[in-house]
Amino acid sequence: MADQCKKMLSAINAGAMQWTMDTGGFRDRTEYPDGKETKIGTGNEDYARWMQFAIFTPIFRVHGDNGIQRQPWHYVPKKKDSDKPQDMKDTAIYEAIKLRYKLIPYIYSHEHQRNKTGVGIVRPLLFDWPEDGNVANNVDSWLFGDWLMASPVVEQGQQNKEIYLPAGNWTEWSAGNSQQGGRTMNFGTGNWENNFPLFIRQGAIIPMMHEDVQYVGQKPLKELDVEVFPDTKRTSFEYYDDDGKTYDYEKGVYFLQKLSVQRTGKTVLFEVAAPEGSFKPELEYYTVKIHGPIATSVELNGVKVGQVANLAALTGEGWIAGKDPAHGNIDVTYVRIKAQAKQSVTLTTQ
């Protein structure tokens, strides 16, 4: 598994951006569907860690030789003090796959960028920090798009991982802890069932599925969550969509909307540019999650917007301040705005 990190980053550094692997490494071995260890030591932890690695590769696929069990439900750990397996939805495997599908809008937008520039979603750290000697031969971590850094666990039973964070400010995905870059940190990795190193780069704008899906196209994409971590310098992200079936995007039949953010003192300005392209998606709303000091007031296009009582009441345009359980309950302001229109959101924060 560890060798795949080197192979992927070497291939991408040479220009082969659409790299993939057989997640699980299923070849010339015996697997047991009851989740027992195999004859060469592969079991539930190995499979879960490999899945947590694979969701941050350009093409995510679980594959192997014929006759080898490779489906996730064959690697569900048993309940404590029981011979029965856990519910699939309570496993690290399920959480990893769910996160990959939540990130599909982010991934697909980066595929549009790759089509334009030739640079794919996975990037060796030296792409963005070429002057930093600490990342010159770093194969432990990589950028997953503009705003995420993945550093998967690829050693069996590893309890702690030393991770080098390049210059800048970073937020731990699950715990929400803020980390200063330009240094090496120790990340506790002992709990393999729900803990893997993933970091958010300051300035991030990350569009994500609002609802969980089992496959692309399962539900109409009418709303997106936009994870925002404002920086003091202006940052942007181009959200992209098309019909997903034809080459009509080459004729201008696509949807592209530039999202930008900047924090200045106690003010955060989030802007949505007018859309480009002739494709009309089903998208109706962005729920923008602006992390950092919470808002005391919000203006939409220069007009004050009322605060709603709770998230369930955020059904139209509006806002509410609270905590984000997806990122360690850090402070966040939820602002729901209409998509497919030019918008300007101004937060006055604490």
Short mmCIF file of C-alpha atoms in Angstrom, two decimals:
data_model
loop_
_atom_site.label_atom_id
_atom_site.label_comp_id
_atom_site.label_asym_id
_atom_site.label_seq_id
_atom_site.Cartn_x
_atom_site.Cartn_y
_atom_site.Cartn_z
CA MET A 1 0.00 0.00 0.00
CA ALA A 2 2.77 2.43 0.93
CA ASP A 3 4.45 1.82 -2.43
CA GLN A 4 1.34 3.09 -4.20
CA CYS A 5 1.90 6.57 -2.73
CA LYS A 6 5.32 6.73 -4.38
CA LYS A 7 4.01 5.34 -7.67
CA MET A 8 1.09 7.75 -7.80
CA LEU A 9 3.07 10.90 -7.05
CA SER A 10 5.89 9.90 -9.40
CA ALA A 11 3.41 9.26 -12.22
CA ILE A 12 1.63 12.58 -11.61
CA ASN A 13 4.93 14.43 -11.42
CA ALA A 14 5.67 13.00 -14.88
CA GLY A 15 2.29 14.22 -16.20
CA ALA A 16 0.07 11.12 -15.85
CA MET A 17 -2.70 12.89 -13.95
CA GLN A 18 -5.41 10.21 -14.27
CA TRP A 19 -3.65 7.67 -12.10
CA THR A 20 -5.45 4.83 -10.34
CA MET A 21 -4.79 1.57 -8.51
CA ASP A 22 -6.59 -1.60 -7.44
CA THR A 23 -7.71 -0.52 -3.98
CA GLY A 24 -7.08 -3.38 -1.57
CA GLY A 25 -4.23 -4.80 -3.64
CA PHE A 26 -6.16 -7.98 -4.39
CA ARG A 27 -3.85 -10.31 -6.31
CA ASP A 28 -2.53 -13.80 -5.65
CA ARG A 29 -4.00 -14.08 -2.19
CA THR A 30 -6.85 -15.63 -0.32
CA GLU A 31 -9.54 -13.43 1.24
CA TYR A 32 -12.17 -14.58 3.71
CA PRO A 33 -15.65 -13.03 3.63
CA ASP A 34 -16.10 -13.40 7.40
CA GLY A 35 -13.47 -10.71 8.00
CA LYS A 36 -10.72 -12.97 9.39
CA GLU A 37 -7.06 -12.27 8.75
CA THR A 38 -5.75 -13.62 5.46
CA LYS A 39 -2.69 -15.79 5.12
CA ILE A 40 -0.56 -12.69 4.45
CA GLY A 41 -2.03 -10.50 7.18
CA THR A 42 -4.62 -8.44 5.32
CA GLY A 43 -7.76 -7.79 7.36
CA ASN A 44 -10.29 -5.15 8.34
CA GLU A 45 -7.75 -2.49 9.35
CA ASP A 46 -5.76 -2.93 6.13
CA TYR A 47 -8.88 -2.67 3.99
CA ALA A 48 -10.21 0.39 5.86
CA ARG A 49 -6.88 2.22 5.68
CA TRP A 50 -6.53 1.43 2.00
CA MET A 51 -10.02 2.82 1.41
CA GLN A 52 -9.14 6.01 3.34
CA PHE A 53 -6.11 6.33 1.06
CA ALA A 54 -7.94 5.56 -2.19
CA ILE A 55 -10.66 8.21 -1.82
CA PHE A 56 -7.91 10.80 -2.29
CA THR A 57 -6.60 9.42 -5.58
CA PRO A 58 -7.64 10.72 -9.04
CA ILE A 59 -9.75 7.66 -9.88
CA PHE A 60 -11.28 5.73 -6.98
CA ARG A 61 -11.78 2.04 -7.72
CA VAL A 62 -11.83 -1.24 -5.79
CA HIS A 63 -10.71 -4.05 -8.07
CA GLY A 64 -8.68 -7.27 -8.22
CA ASP A 65 -8.34 -10.75 -9.62
CA ASN A 66 -11.43 -12.84 -10.28
CA GLY A 67 -12.60 -14.87 -7.31
CA ILE A 68 -11.25 -12.42 -4.73
CA GLN A 69 -13.71 -10.82 -2.32
CA ARG A 70 -13.27 -7.08 -2.67
CA GLN A 71 -16.66 -5.55 -1.82
CA PRO A 72 -16.76 -3.41 1.36
CA TRP A 73 -19.33 -5.56 3.14
CA HIS A 74 -16.85 -8.44 3.30
CA TYR A 75 -14.61 -6.36 5.59
CA VAL A 76 -17.00 -5.15 8.28
CA PRO A 77 -15.52 -5.68 11.76
CA LYS A 78 -17.51 -7.68 14.25
CA LYS A 79 -19.25 -5.99 17.15
CA LYS A 80 -17.42 -6.05 20.46
CA ASP A 81 -18.17 -9.24 22.41
CA SER A 82 -20.26 -10.57 19.53
CA ASP A 83 -19.97 -12.81 16.50
CA LYS A 84 -22.22 -10.48 14.54
CA PRO A 85 -20.78 -7.78 12.22
CA GLN A 86 -21.39 -4.09 12.78
CA ASP A 87 -23.92 -2.18 10.75
CA MET A 88 -22.14 -1.16 7.53
CA LYS A 89 -23.02 2.49 8.21
CA ASP A 90 -21.00 2.42 11.44
CA THR A 91 -17.72 1.51 9.74
CA ALA A 92 -14.67 3.45 8.59
CA ILE A 93 -15.17 1.94 5.15
CA TYR A 94 -18.64 3.44 4.80
CA GLU A 95 -17.51 6.84 6.10
CA ALA A 96 -14.64 6.95 3.59
CA ILE A 97 -16.87 6.12 0.61
CA LYS A 98 -19.49 8.60 1.81
CA LEU A 99 -16.89 11.37 2.00
CA ARG A 100 -15.69 10.65 -1.54
CA TYR A 101 -19.24 11.03 -2.83
CA LYS A 102 -19.82 14.18 -0.77
CA LEU A 103 -16.77 15.66 -2.51
CA ILE A 104 -17.98 14.88 -6.06
CA PRO A 105 -18.80 18.58 -6.86
CA TYR A 106 -15.28 19.54 -5.74
CA ILE A 107 -13.72 16.68 -7.70
CA TYR A 108 -15.71 17.31 -10.88
CA SER A 109 -14.86 21.02 -10.78
CA HIS A 110 -11.18 20.10 -10.61
CA GLU A 111 -11.62 17.80 -13.59
CA HIS A 112 -12.75 20.86 -15.52
CA GLN A 113 -9.57 22.61 -14.44
CA ARG A 114 -7.49 19.61 -15.52
CA ASN A 115 -9.15 19.76 -18.93
CA LYS A 116 -8.07 23.41 -19.21
CA THR A 117 -4.61 23.35 -17.63
CA GLY A 118 -3.42 19.73 -17.64
CA VAL A 119 -2.94 19.73 -13.85
CA GLY A 120 -5.07 17.16 -12.04
CA ILE A 121 -6.67 17.03 -8.62
CA VAL A 122 -3.79 15.14 -6.96
CA ARG A 123 -0.59 17.19 -6.76
CA PRO A 124 2.74 16.53 -5.07
CA LEU A 125 3.37 19.22 -2.45
CA LEU A 126 6.34 20.50 -4.46
CA PHE A 127 3.87 21.80 -7.07
CA ASP A 128 2.71 24.53 -4.66
CA TRP A 129 5.81 24.88 -2.45
CA PRO A 130 8.73 24.44 -4.91
CA GLU A 131 11.16 26.37 -2.68
CA ASP A 132 10.50 24.23 0.41
CA GLY A 133 13.16 21.51 0.62
CA ASN A 134 11.04 19.59 3.13
CA VAL A 135 8.53 18.64 0.43
CA ALA A 136 10.95 17.88 -2.39
CA ASN A 137 10.70 14.11 -1.90
CA ASN A 138 7.64 13.95 0.34
CA VAL A 139 5.43 10.99 -0.59
CA ASP A 140 3.52 10.86 2.72
CA SER A 141 1.15 13.72 1.87
CA TRP A 142 -0.29 15.45 -1.19
CA LEU A 143 -2.76 18.11 -2.20
CA PHE A 144 -6.19 16.91 -3.20
CA GLY A 145 -7.27 19.89 -5.24
CA ASP A 146 -6.56 23.45 -4.21
CA TRP A 147 -7.76 23.19 -0.64
CA LEU A 148 -7.21 19.75 0.92
CA MET A 149 -4.07 17.93 1.99
CA ALA A 150 -4.34 14.17 2.52
CA SER A 151 -1.76 12.17 4.48
CA PRO A 152 -3.14 8.62 4.69
CA VAL A 153 -1.96 5.98 7.14
CA VAL A 154 -0.18 3.23 5.18
CA GLU A 155 1.61 1.39 8.00
CA GLN A 156 -0.17 -1.37 9.85
CA GLY A 157 -0.99 -0.58 13.48
CA GLN A 158 0.52 2.92 13.32
CA GLN A 159 -0.42 4.88 16.46
CA ASN A 160 1.09 8.25 15.53
CA LYS A 161 2.20 9.84 12.29
CA GLU A 162 4.70 12.66 11.87
CA ILE A 163 3.22 14.99 9.24
CA TYR A 164 4.91 17.99 7.67
CA LEU A 165 2.55 20.91 7.07
CA PRO A 166 3.73 23.36 4.38
CA ALA A 167 3.58 27.11 5.00
CA GLY A 168 0.17 28.55 5.83
CA ASN A 169 -2.63 27.83 8.26
CA TRP A 170 -4.38 24.46 8.30
CA THR A 171 -7.47 23.01 9.97
CA GLU A 172 -7.80 19.34 10.86
CA TRP A 173 -10.82 17.99 8.96
CA SER A 174 -12.41 15.93 11.73
CA ALA A 175 -11.20 17.59 14.93
CA GLY A 176 -11.32 21.21 13.72
CA ASN A 177 -8.00 22.02 15.39
CA SER A 178 -6.05 24.88 13.83
CA GLN A 179 -2.43 24.13 12.93
CA GLN A 180 0.36 26.46 11.83
CA GLY A 181 2.33 25.31 8.78
CA GLY A 182 6.04 25.29 8.08
CA ARG A 183 6.61 22.58 10.67
CA THR A 184 6.17 18.87 11.46
CA MET A 185 3.34 17.84 13.76
CA ASN A 186 2.38 14.60 15.48
CA PHE A 187 -1.03 13.26 14.49
CA GLY A 188 -2.60 10.51 16.60
CA THR A 189 -3.71 7.72 14.26
CA GLY A 190 -4.38 4.89 16.70
CA ASN A 191 -8.15 4.77 16.16
CA TRP A 192 -8.25 3.46 12.60
CA GLU A 193 -12.04 3.16 12.57
CA ASN A 194 -12.71 6.90 12.43
CA ASN A 195 -9.46 8.84 12.33
CA PHE A 196 -7.25 9.67 9.37
CA PRO A 197 -5.13 12.75 8.61
CA LEU A 198 -6.85 15.27 6.35
CA PHE A 199 -6.22 19.02 6.47
CA ILE A 200 -8.05 22.07 5.11
CA ARG A 201 -5.92 24.87 3.73
CA GLN A 202 -6.76 28.41 4.88
CA GLY A 203 -8.77 30.24 2.21
CA ALA A 204 -10.59 27.04 1.24
CA ILE A 205 -13.82 27.04 -0.74
CA ILE A 206 -15.07 23.45 -1.05
CA PRO A 207 -18.44 22.68 -2.71
CA MET A 208 -19.96 19.42 -1.42
CA MET A 209 -23.12 17.38 -1.81
CA HIS A 210 -25.85 18.59 0.53
CA GLU A 211 -27.33 15.09 0.74
CA ASP A 212 -25.62 11.72 0.97
CA VAL A 213 -25.82 9.65 -2.21
CA GLN A 214 -24.94 6.07 -3.13
CA TYR A 215 -24.02 6.99 -6.71
CA VAL A 216 -23.79 10.05 -8.95
CA GLY A 217 -27.21 11.00 -10.27
CA GLN A 218 -29.16 9.19 -7.55
CA LYS A 219 -30.89 12.44 -6.50
CA PRO A 220 -31.41 15.78 -8.25
CA LEU A 221 -28.58 18.13 -7.30
CA LYS A 222 -30.68 21.05 -6.06
CA GLU A 223 -28.48 22.27 -3.22
CA LEU A 224 -24.77 22.33 -2.41
CA ASP A 225 -22.96 22.87 0.86
CA VAL A 226 -19.98 25.18 0.41
CA GLU A 227 -17.30 24.80 3.10
CA VAL A 228 -15.49 28.14 3.48
CA PHE A 229 -12.42 28.95 5.59
CA PRO A 230 -11.71 32.65 4.88
CA ASP A 231 -8.20 34.03 4.66
CA THR A 232 -7.04 37.64 4.87
CA LYS A 233 -6.20 37.42 1.17
CA ARG A 234 -8.91 36.91 -1.43
CA THR A 235 -9.30 33.32 -2.60
CA SER A 236 -11.56 31.81 -5.26
CA PHE A 237 -12.93 28.55 -6.60
CA GLU A 238 -14.72 27.85 -9.90
CA TYR A 239 -17.67 25.54 -9.37
CA TYR A 240 -18.37 23.63 -12.58
CA ASP A 241 -21.10 21.33 -13.88
CA ASP A 242 -22.39 19.96 -17.20
CA ASP A 243 -24.71 17.19 -18.40
CA GLY A 244 -22.10 14.54 -17.54
CA LYS A 245 -22.95 12.53 -20.65
CA THR A 246 -21.98 14.36 -23.83
CA TYR A 247 -19.24 16.53 -25.30
CA ASP A 248 -21.59 19.52 -25.50
CA TYR A 249 -19.44 21.33 -22.92
CA GLU A 250 -16.97 21.85 -25.77
CA LYS A 251 -19.67 24.00 -27.38
CA GLY A 252 -20.26 26.12 -24.29
CA VAL A 253 -23.01 23.96 -22.79
CA TYR A 254 -21.67 24.01 -19.24
CA PHE A 255 -22.29 25.83 -15.96
CA LEU A 256 -19.47 27.68 -14.20
CA GLN A 257 -19.80 30.02 -11.23
CA LYS A 258 -16.83 31.63 -9.51
CA LEU A 259 -17.00 31.72 -5.70
CA SER A 260 -14.70 34.10 -3.78
CA VAL A 261 -14.07 35.02 -0.14
CA GLN A 262 -11.93 37.35 1.96
CA ARG A 263 -11.77 38.27 5.65
CA THR A 264 -10.92 41.84 6.59
CA GLY A 265 -10.91 42.46 10.33
CA LYS A 266 -14.41 41.59 11.58
CA THR A 267 -15.88 41.50 8.08
CA VAL A 268 -16.12 38.53 5.72
CA LEU A 269 -17.10 39.11 2.10
CA PHE A 270 -18.30 36.07 0.15
CA GLU A 271 -19.15 36.68 -3.51
CA VAL A 272 -20.76 34.59 -6.22
CA ALA A 273 -20.12 35.77 -9.77
CA ALA A 274 -22.68 35.66 -12.57
CA PRO A 275 -22.74 32.16 -14.10
CA GLU A 276 -20.98 31.33 -17.35
CA GLY A 277 -22.08 28.84 -20.02
CA SER A 278 -25.47 27.84 -21.41
CA PHE A 279 -26.09 24.70 -19.32
CA LYS A 280 -28.89 25.10 -16.77
CA PRO A 281 -28.42 22.73 -13.81
CA GLU A 282 -31.14 21.86 -11.29
CA LEU A 283 -29.11 23.65 -8.60
CA GLU A 284 -31.26 26.10 -6.61
CA TYR A 285 -29.33 26.98 -3.44
CA TYR A 286 -25.87 27.20 -1.91
CA THR A 287 -25.67 26.66 1.85
CA VAL A 288 -22.45 28.51 2.58
CA LYS A 289 -20.70 27.42 5.78
CA ILE A 290 -18.34 30.24 6.77
CA HIS A 291 -15.97 29.10 9.52
CA GLY A 292 -14.33 31.37 12.06
CA PRO A 293 -15.81 33.97 14.42
CA ILE A 294 -19.60 33.75 14.07
CA ALA A 295 -21.71 36.48 12.51
CA THR A 296 -23.65 39.10 14.44
CA SER A 297 -25.34 40.33 11.26
CA VAL A 298 -25.49 39.32 7.59
CA GLU A 299 -26.21 41.36 4.48
CA LEU A 300 -27.18 39.88 1.13
CA ASN A 301 -26.59 42.26 -1.79
CA GLY A 302 -26.51 45.19 0.64
CA VAL A 303 -29.75 44.29 2.44
CA LYS A 304 -29.82 42.88 5.98
CA VAL A 305 -31.04 39.29 6.21
CA GLY A 306 -32.95 37.92 9.18
CA GLN A 307 -31.51 35.16 11.36
CA VAL A 308 -33.62 31.99 11.57
CA ALA A 309 -34.27 29.99 14.75
CA ASN A 310 -32.42 26.79 13.77
CA LEU A 311 -31.00 24.90 10.82
CA ALA A 312 -34.32 23.20 10.10
CA ALA A 313 -35.83 26.65 9.55
CA LEU A 314 -33.17 27.55 6.97
CA THR A 315 -35.44 26.70 4.04
CA GLY A 316 -35.13 29.90 2.01
CA GLU A 317 -32.50 32.60 1.95
CA GLY A 318 -31.32 33.35 5.48
CA TRP A 319 -28.63 32.61 8.05
CA ILE A 320 -27.88 31.16 11.46
CA ALA A 321 -24.74 30.93 13.59
CA GLY A 322 -23.76 27.77 15.40
CA LYS A 323 -21.33 24.86 15.58
CA ASP A 324 -20.15 22.52 12.82
CA PRO A 325 -20.26 18.87 13.94
CA ALA A 326 -18.42 17.79 10.77
CA HIS A 327 -15.31 19.66 11.93
CA GLY A 328 -15.07 19.20 15.68
CA ASN A 329 -17.92 21.60 16.52
CA ILE A 330 -15.95 24.69 15.56
CA ASP A 331 -17.79 28.00 15.09
CA VAL A 332 -19.60 28.43 11.80
CA THR A 333 -22.17 30.73 10.20
CA TYR A 334 -24.60 29.07 7.80
CA VAL A 335 -25.83 31.35 5.02
CA ARG A 336 -28.32 30.01 2.46
CA ILE A 337 -28.46 31.88 -0.83
CA LYS A 338 -29.92 31.28 -4.27
CA ALA A 339 -27.57 29.76 -6.82
CA GLN A 340 -27.28 30.64 -10.52
CA ALA A 341 -27.28 34.38 -9.72
CA LYS A 342 -24.71 37.01 -8.88
CA GLN A 343 -24.64 37.37 -5.09
CA SER A 344 -22.72 39.27 -2.43
CA VAL A 345 -22.78 38.18 1.20
CA THR A 346 -21.25 40.38 3.93
CA LEU A 347 -20.78 39.03 7.44
CA THR A 348 -20.08 41.23 10.43
CA THR A 349 -18.52 38.88 12.98
CA GLN A 350 -17.70 38.82 16.66
#
